[in-house]
XYZ file of C-alpha atoms in Angstrom:
457
model
C 132.297 119.039 134.904
C 133.841 119.427 131.459
C 135.701 116.234 130.611
C 138.295 116.567 127.828
C 140.636 114.096 126.157
C 143.858 115.379 124.630
C 145.348 112.886 122.172
C 149.123 113.298 122.210
C 151.462 114.303 125.038
C 153.979 116.359 123.089
C 154.268 120.119 123.603
C 151.039 120.985 121.769
C 149.069 118.440 123.812
C 150.570 119.528 127.124
C 150.054 123.209 126.286
C 146.418 122.476 125.438
C 145.947 120.736 128.799
C 147.667 123.630 130.569
C 145.366 126.149 128.893
C 142.319 124.087 129.850
C 143.133 123.864 133.556
C 144.500 127.404 133.703
C 141.397 129.215 132.476
C 138.544 130.417 134.725
C 135.590 130.546 132.331
C 134.798 126.865 132.999
C 136.179 126.210 136.498
C 135.495 122.458 136.718
C 137.623 120.724 134.057
C 139.161 117.257 134.005
C 141.709 116.345 131.312
C 142.933 112.918 130.233
C 146.065 113.027 128.057
C 146.139 109.899 125.900
C 149.323 108.790 124.163
C 150.192 105.726 122.102
C 153.560 105.544 123.876
C 153.973 104.764 127.589
C 156.190 107.857 127.857
C 155.115 111.510 127.689
C 156.662 114.556 125.956
C 156.447 113.485 122.315
C 159.201 114.931 120.143
C 160.885 116.562 123.125
C 161.792 113.022 124.234
C 162.022 111.341 120.841
C 162.953 114.139 118.422
C 165.319 116.544 120.163
C 168.954 115.530 119.657
C 170.549 113.951 122.753
C 173.307 116.559 122.871
C 170.771 119.408 123.028
C 170.363 119.230 126.777
C 168.956 122.749 127.147
C 166.052 122.019 124.790
C 165.492 118.597 126.340
C 165.199 120.303 129.744
C 161.829 121.582 128.514
C 160.592 118.234 129.847
C 160.775 119.772 133.323
C 158.185 122.436 132.527
C 155.989 119.900 130.710
C 156.249 117.641 133.765
C 154.939 120.407 136.017
C 151.777 120.581 133.892
C 151.269 116.816 133.831
C 151.534 116.630 137.623
C 148.457 118.833 138.040
C 145.736 116.916 139.910
C 143.186 117.841 137.233
C 145.241 116.119 134.525
C 145.741 112.374 134.120
C 148.362 110.909 131.802
C 147.244 107.657 130.178
C 150.042 106.251 128.056
C 150.003 103.036 126.012
C 146.565 104.031 124.670
C 146.294 103.861 120.896
C 143.462 105.788 119.284
C 142.242 103.936 116.205
C 142.882 100.477 117.677
C 140.352 98.015 119.097
C 137.337 100.202 118.561
C 138.815 103.343 120.092
C 138.104 105.797 117.284
C 136.858 109.397 117.295
C 133.211 108.344 117.638
C 133.979 106.214 120.701
C 136.029 109.001 122.295
C 133.022 111.314 122.041
C 131.074 108.780 124.116
C 133.702 109.104 126.849
C 134.582 112.818 126.716
C 132.707 116.062 126.073
C 135.534 117.221 123.821
C 138.617 115.705 122.207
C 141.677 117.717 121.157
C 143.884 115.862 118.660
C 147.550 116.836 118.975
C 149.020 113.995 116.939
C 151.694 115.945 115.066
C 153.057 115.048 111.631
C 154.388 111.519 111.902
C 155.510 110.787 108.333
C 158.513 112.179 106.498
C 158.263 113.614 102.994
C 159.638 111.548 100.129
C 162.078 112.781 97.508
C 160.155 111.178 94.661
C 163.287 110.171 92.722
C 164.453 106.814 91.305
C 166.410 104.637 93.716
C 164.913 106.196 96.839
C 163.945 102.794 98.223
C 167.372 101.173 97.840
C 168.908 99.612 100.958
C 170.958 102.286 102.689
C 168.421 105.023 101.920
C 166.417 106.135 104.941
C 164.403 109.020 106.245
C 166.082 111.264 108.797
C 163.043 110.500 110.959
C 164.127 106.849 111.154
C 167.674 107.836 112.099
C 166.463 110.271 114.778
C 164.106 107.621 116.192
C 167.006 105.133 116.322
C 169.407 107.328 118.265
C 166.527 108.644 120.423
C 165.520 105.087 121.490
C 161.995 105.246 120.082
C 160.480 101.808 120.765
C 159.281 101.487 117.164
C 162.842 101.823 115.823
C 164.735 98.554 115.276
C 167.777 98.698 117.589
C 170.128 97.468 114.845
C 168.717 99.630 112.041
C 171.991 101.521 111.462
C 175.327 99.685 111.488
C 177.140 102.772 110.088
C 179.590 100.842 107.948
C 179.323 103.567 105.296
C 182.365 105.691 104.507
C 180.352 108.546 103.036
C 176.867 109.745 104.028
C 174.601 112.235 102.272
C 171.985 114.171 104.228
C 169.487 115.744 101.841
C 168.039 118.916 103.331
C 169.297 122.065 105.034
C 166.957 122.484 107.982
C 167.599 121.896 111.674
C 166.797 118.160 111.406
C 169.435 117.827 108.687
C 171.929 119.686 110.871
C 171.096 117.409 113.817
C 171.667 114.161 111.949
C 174.824 115.480 110.269
C 176.170 116.510 113.666
C 175.391 113.128 115.274
C 177.090 111.306 112.379
C 180.162 113.492 112.732
C 180.428 113.422 116.527
C 182.698 110.999 118.308
C 180.911 108.448 120.494
C 182.824 109.688 123.540
C 181.140 113.064 123.083
C 177.730 111.364 123.344
C 178.493 109.048 126.258
C 177.229 111.655 128.702
C 173.795 111.754 127.043
C 170.789 109.396 127.094
C 171.637 107.734 123.750
C 170.760 104.018 124.024
C 173.697 101.669 124.433
C 173.358 99.901 121.066
C 173.235 103.194 119.174
C 176.246 104.449 121.114
C 178.164 101.274 120.226
C 177.245 101.671 116.547
C 178.387 105.299 116.573
C 181.644 104.263 118.258
C 182.276 101.733 115.463
C 181.133 104.100 112.703
C 183.225 104.151 109.526
C 181.662 107.410 108.312
C 184.372 109.921 107.423
C 182.531 112.281 105.061
C 179.089 113.744 105.717
C 177.538 115.778 102.905
C 174.609 118.040 103.860
C 173.021 119.177 100.603
C 170.280 121.681 99.743
C 168.681 122.616 96.434
C 168.631 126.315 97.329
C 171.363 128.636 98.515
C 172.168 129.429 102.146
C 169.652 132.287 102.174
C 166.876 129.753 101.488
C 167.992 127.232 104.106
C 165.792 126.593 107.150
C 168.442 126.037 109.798
C 168.975 128.444 112.668
C 172.327 130.115 113.234
C 172.838 128.476 116.627
C 172.410 125.002 115.136
C 174.698 125.926 112.265
C 177.487 127.177 114.532
C 177.395 123.906 116.474
C 178.658 122.113 113.364
C 181.678 124.368 113.222
C 182.472 123.745 116.894
C 182.748 119.949 116.668
C 186.218 118.843 117.823
C 186.088 115.752 115.609
C 185.100 117.278 112.252
C 186.209 119.902 109.752
C 183.405 121.831 108.034
C 183.887 122.529 104.339
C 181.939 124.869 102.042
C 182.565 125.069 98.300
C 183.115 128.758 97.394
C 181.548 128.100 93.969
C 178.249 127.313 95.733
C 178.337 130.686 97.453
C 179.072 132.515 94.208
C 175.478 131.823 93.127
C 173.953 133.343 96.297
C 172.154 136.524 95.267
C 171.548 137.636 98.873
C 175.219 138.630 99.108
C 174.531 141.505 96.715
C 172.420 143.337 99.295
C 172.590 141.610 102.697
C 170.726 144.501 104.319
C 167.626 143.498 102.368
C 167.381 140.023 103.949
C 166.226 139.061 107.461
C 168.772 139.123 110.281
C 168.832 135.326 110.651
C 169.727 134.974 106.967
C 172.540 137.522 107.334
C 173.909 135.586 110.294
C 173.726 132.295 108.408
C 175.482 133.821 105.404
C 178.242 135.067 107.684
C 178.770 131.593 109.138
C 178.991 129.784 105.793
C 181.327 132.439 104.371
C 183.613 131.968 107.374
C 183.603 128.226 106.750
C 184.452 128.682 103.068
C 187.555 130.651 104.067
C 188.607 128.466 107.011
C 191.662 126.225 106.530
C 191.226 122.528 107.255
C 192.453 121.286 110.633
C 193.011 117.645 109.660
C 190.243 116.307 111.893
C 189.105 112.685 111.420
C 185.750 113.568 109.830
C 184.614 116.139 107.298
C 181.213 117.815 106.954
C 180.632 119.131 103.429
C 177.876 121.772 103.392
C 176.612 122.038 99.799
C 174.072 124.314 98.128
C 172.290 124.627 94.776
C 172.154 120.867 94.206
C 168.849 119.040 93.618
C 168.710 115.226 93.953
C 167.479 113.520 90.802
C 168.462 109.874 91.423
C 169.937 107.578 94.035
C 172.553 105.417 92.356
C 172.746 101.664 92.900
C 175.966 99.800 93.569
C 176.101 96.116 94.541
C 172.379 96.030 95.298
C 172.274 99.051 97.605
C 172.725 102.789 97.457
C 176.162 103.827 96.224
C 175.713 107.521 95.549
C 173.390 110.381 94.725
C 173.135 112.200 91.402
C 172.380 115.892 91.767
C 171.457 118.534 89.213
C 173.103 121.896 89.712
C 170.477 124.606 90.254
C 170.632 128.382 90.072
C 168.412 131.246 91.294
C 165.446 131.793 88.987
C 164.974 135.470 89.875
C 161.677 134.913 91.717
C 162.987 133.415 94.952
C 163.142 129.848 93.655
C 165.668 127.820 91.707
C 165.786 126.174 88.296
C 167.832 123.319 86.930
C 170.877 124.043 84.797
C 171.276 120.665 83.096
C 174.649 120.107 84.762
C 174.962 117.067 87.026
C 177.235 115.951 89.834
C 177.479 112.579 91.591
C 178.390 112.273 95.274
C 179.469 108.892 96.587
C 177.374 107.660 99.519
C 176.634 104.314 101.132
C 174.133 105.992 103.474
C 171.501 108.552 102.429
C 169.207 110.318 104.862
C 166.426 112.527 103.558
C 165.429 115.459 105.789
C 163.050 117.371 103.559
C 160.133 117.850 105.940
C 157.263 116.055 107.654
C 153.669 115.263 106.783
C 150.608 114.657 108.895
C 148.915 111.279 108.557
C 145.180 110.602 108.715
C 143.494 109.349 111.875
C 140.774 106.878 110.968
C 137.416 108.521 111.551
C 138.678 112.101 111.260
C 138.495 114.188 108.083
C 141.856 114.807 106.438
C 143.197 117.255 103.869
C 145.632 115.064 101.944
C 147.115 117.990 100.007
C 148.115 119.921 103.137
C 148.551 116.955 105.478
C 146.266 118.444 108.156
C 142.811 117.923 109.643
C 140.515 120.613 108.167
C 139.750 123.167 110.868
C 138.954 126.770 111.665
C 140.741 128.120 114.743
C 141.143 124.504 115.903
C 137.513 123.420 115.381
C 137.415 120.302 113.193
C 135.392 120.794 110.007
C 133.396 117.872 108.587
C 131.506 118.258 105.318
C 131.683 122.026 105.552
C 130.445 122.228 109.153
C 132.055 122.313 112.580
C 132.099 118.903 114.218
C 130.826 119.339 117.803
C 133.427 118.355 120.396
C 136.321 117.722 117.999
C 139.393 119.974 117.897
C 143.020 119.959 116.728
C 146.221 121.703 117.795
C 149.864 121.602 116.749
C 151.216 120.327 113.439
C 148.078 118.350 112.575
C 146.233 121.674 112.793
C 148.584 124.054 110.981
C 151.168 121.853 109.245
C 154.783 121.096 110.262
C 156.093 124.598 110.831
C 157.358 126.714 113.688
C 159.450 125.869 116.732
C 158.380 124.197 119.984
C 157.174 127.500 121.424
C 154.878 128.056 118.432
C 152.655 125.326 119.840
C 151.676 127.382 122.884
C 149.631 130.114 121.121
C 148.362 127.491 118.672
C 147.014 125.356 121.542
C 145.579 128.401 123.317
C 143.618 129.398 120.221
C 142.145 125.897 120.022
C 141.248 125.853 123.715
C 139.556 129.250 123.375
C 137.391 127.771 120.624
C 136.584 124.780 122.838
C 135.628 127.008 125.782
C 133.330 129.058 123.578
C 131.519 125.800 122.780
C 131.615 124.408 126.322
C 128.054 125.274 127.319
C 126.709 123.152 124.468
C 129.172 120.327 125.076
C 128.684 119.651 128.787
C 125.017 118.798 128.381
C 125.841 115.577 126.552
C 125.750 112.423 128.768
C 128.949 110.386 128.990
C 130.094 106.997 130.212
C 130.696 107.178 133.968
C 134.317 105.982 133.950
C 136.250 106.559 130.720
C 139.323 104.690 131.923
C 137.254 101.596 132.685
C 135.815 101.854 129.170
C 139.339 102.004 127.745
C 140.289 98.851 129.618
C 137.122 97.125 128.436
C 138.309 97.776 124.885
C 141.592 95.986 125.632
C 143.714 99.084 126.203
C 146.170 98.858 129.128
C 146.913 102.448 130.164
C 150.227 103.361 131.762
C 149.421 106.043 134.307
C 151.759 108.706 135.652
C 153.302 106.489 138.326
C 154.060 103.917 135.676
C 155.961 106.581 133.735
C 157.895 107.541 136.888
C 158.862 103.879 137.223
C 160.208 103.950 133.642
C 162.262 107.006 134.547
C 163.722 105.236 137.566
C 164.517 102.144 135.502
C 166.365 104.320 132.978
C 168.301 105.999 135.801
C 169.254 102.569 137.160
C 170.345 101.442 133.693
C 172.547 104.512 133.391
C 174.127 103.873 136.798
C 174.915 100.293 135.823
C 176.644 101.546 132.671
C 178.480 104.380 134.402
C 176.413 106.908 132.476
C 173.574 109.363 133.130
C 170.042 107.950 132.675
C 169.957 105.859 129.490
C 166.734 105.391 127.555
C 165.081 101.993 127.365
C 164.722 101.421 123.599
C 162.026 98.728 123.335
C 158.351 98.216 124.116
C 158.904 95.186 126.344
C 161.434 97.027 128.481
C 159.283 100.137 128.832
C 156.086 98.284 129.707
C 157.950 95.889 131.979
C 159.402 98.803 133.934
C 155.953 100.403 134.234
C 154.431 97.179 135.560
C 157.114 96.597 138.165
C 155.897 99.470 140.360
C 152.664 97.764 141.320
C 151.197 101.275 141.334
C 150.507 102.970 138.104
C 151.522 100.481 135.441
C 149.089 98.824 133.049
C 146.040 97.730 134.996
C 146.936 99.833 138.022
C 145.365 102.972 139.431
C 147.071 106.144 140.625
C 148.006 109.513 139.186
């Protein structure tokens, strides 16, 4: 039997497990999916916006994979803690596939970035997604004006959540404290700002159009920003998605205001150079006006503009973080690999593999992880004959417990789901996420079958 650990239960991890049990070259495979959290699905649970129900429904197809009898979910298992590093995992499993994503946000690298009121978009997403690491009172939303730096889909998500009315989110799984904070929000102006023009933005047209459909917010585009956009000169020469995005922002620039309670200002060709302090916290952002440099990039013009803001959220990308005991390319933020095989000191490391963002960097959509994981699993299967000959500990889960880990098995996760459904019923809402570690682990334990210390798939 080929025994494999997959570290991470987001899409890349689940797709890797699916590829392992779905192949026929090595018919006898057993997969343990290990996750630091007691809940599966990774960013599908904790990164997809609560009002994106269609994308969140991907959990149903991931669930079908995790319910396979050849796959065991072991949540609340933290690799790198209490002696459970890569070397120890190779004593328990023939192969380990690391699907740990890119957990850290990129910094702006400008003065004032660490002022109170300045946050990463990752922190804001974790807060409204009920991630147990996020302080429940992290965002009081007393700001009148918010600046979101970035023009990708994450920036669009956080701008949309800030501009939505709380009543529009009551039918989602937003935790109760976040919903109350959004209901009391004083934010009236949301500025989403990018250093390039709309042709260089990373958002998708569908996400962009959602901003314009909000009943509670007017969307505003400065025509002078669009005047710098060189793609207008020959729209046929740019990709279709760029043409569609250009059409949307041009429509917004010409649209009359409707007098809605909030305003979303979509700005281009502005590069942040400093976060401004006022009364000991962030009070605004100073931007330098940029212009196309003729080579696809932008250059500064020496002209500056300040935008008032008591809340600043940076959404300028993610970075992988090192796992102790694994090699790491700090420049690219990935584990060095070839087709998913981990490379140590110029050589393949037997039994160690990567998939997802930690393999290729933070790019692509959720579906991109499927072929990425399949490539990695193909590499693993090519190596399988050499891997299965290595002796292993008889019971890897018992070894995990001996190290002080307390795995939450699949039935423990189902108990968390039921507890969240019950919480929603009590609040007159759909299932509402439990936002804290104690609540999640307490719900898992209450089943008596599958929580920490219990057996059962």
